[in-house]
């Protein structure tokens, strides 16, 4: 019985192992066939139209909503009118002359333009300005947190202007006045906005916010001197920054003070920005077309240290271009800015002037898991007085909110290709991919790396070569890759546009020597042994089944014979003796 069970167990295990080996295949790559988003322009579009008795040339044109349309209409023959009824446009054009009109395309739809002296008509189409597949304002939920301020009412009033702009521009705004951060609180939040926090996060709240960032959501946080002594630094420090209670001040004299004379200003304009789409992009921001050229800063600063950058991700073995966090100074002080450590508002000889990027005022963070962060040393630059008096500060806030909400400046990929799915060690694999911004714009200076993964570790990493425009390709040498299943993906990054990681493509890597059989010889041997064991097990099984009834009859006969013997002995022992 034990032998039979053992044979059956061996047979079943062998079949499972063999089946797994014979059915292991490379998973085919899925090429991204999505249509690339169209380019749109928010600004002024200049167009010329010629009109005659029989035609408009061009007979149609398309612009995006909110575009300023500057039209030059020329009569090629007689006098004409030019009308777009829905826009209230009705201009008269003298024969063989030109008229210029300008209007804002603020109504979506398709509209005819006509002339009373022309048999032709033309068509103007006004399209949605937002990039396809990227969020619109109504898709973005902003949680304005007041629960970590000791004076909730004052903070709500102090920053009501930017809160109102968020709400009035169709973002979904939620004001949190007292609830703790929980998984449910942040479940549907796109941007978590925290201004001047001066109360600590609880332990569970810290964990929830870390998970929130790891899950690819965004944080907009601006501090104060009080923030510097809270545990909010446990959120920002793993990304290279912590809040500092030192105030950034502008030196308005050429010589350091020797007698304690106040020689600094608490507010200063600066144009020392990093080259970044949040600052200089003028095509992808429907809500804010203005460019951020400078900002008025006042208040505390940030402390930066690259060695702090670890993040919260558990993904490891990523170095150089493969790093999963890009943390950088977006707005910084120059050689006229110093850090007032002692708070006396005076620049002394022994106090340091910070040059170039050493004084961090505003920071930005991007991660490979799609999170974005804006970290501001002083929330004061966004209070009602500042944004009301200085439009440039309000513009910065508007653009920053759209950037962390991922409404623009998003890196995409297309035409991802891997030439082989089953190879021998030493074979070359041809790979290629195209990267672009969300408007299909080619981006220079991308950092593109190909990674070969095995058992959740990177076994090979290499830079890819830019061929032209946004197209990259490279050959992968598999000489140093062990046999088995591996996967390939490509990661690209450009500062301000985030990271983009392609889908995994799985490959079956076989030994380098030629295999004479369609499947490895080991599988064939295993198959033969399995069949043999199975046949033997079946034979023993049927023999056992056939022999079982005979065995039962033999037992009965033996028992009857033993009973006869016992009866004879009994009769012999009980027979009376003869006298």
Coordinates of N, CA and C in Angstrom, one line a residue, residues 204-216 234-235 311-313:
X204 N 0.7 57.1 12.9 CA -0.1 56.5 11.7 C -0.2 57.5 10.6
X205 N -0.3 58.8 10.9 CA -0.4 59.8 9.8 C 0.9 59.8 9.0
X206 N 2.0 59.7 9.6 CA 3.3 59.7 8.9 C 3.3 58.5 7.9
X207 N 2.9 57.4 8.4 CA 2.9 56.2 7.5 C 1.9 56.4 6.3
X208 N 0.7 57.0 6.6 CA -0.3 57.2 5.6 C 0.3 58.2 4.5
X209 N 0.9 59.2 4.9 CA 1.4 60.2 4.0 C 2.6 59.6 3.1
X210 N 3.4 58.8 3.8 CA 4.5 58.1 3.0 C 3.9 57.2 2.0
X211 N 2.9 56.4 2.3 CA 2.2 55.5 1.4 C 1.6 56.3 0.2
X212 N 1.0 57.5 0.6 CA 0.3 58.3 -0.4 C 1.3 58.8 -1.4
X213 N 2.5 59.2 -1.0 CA 3.6 59.6 -2.0 C 4.1 58.4 -2.8
X214 N 4.3 57.3 -2.1 CA 4.8 56.1 -2.8 C 3.8 55.6 -3.8
X215 N 2.5 55.9 -3.7 CA 1.5 55.5 -4.6 C 1.3 56.5 -5.8
X216 N 2.3 57.4 -5.9 CA 2.3 58.3 -7.1 C 1.4 59.5 -7.0
X234 N 10.2 64.7 8.5 CA 10.3 63.3 8.3 C 9.7 63.0 6.9
X235 N 8.8 63.9 6.4 CA 8.3 63.7 5.1 C 9.2 64.2 4.0
X311 N 14.2 58.5 -0.1 CA 12.8 58.2 -0.4 C 12.2 57.2 0.5
X312 N 11.0 56.8 0.1 CA 10.3 55.8 0.9 C 10.1 54.5 0.1
X313 N 10.7 54.4 -1.1 CA 10.4 53.2 -2.0 C 11.3 52.1 -1.5

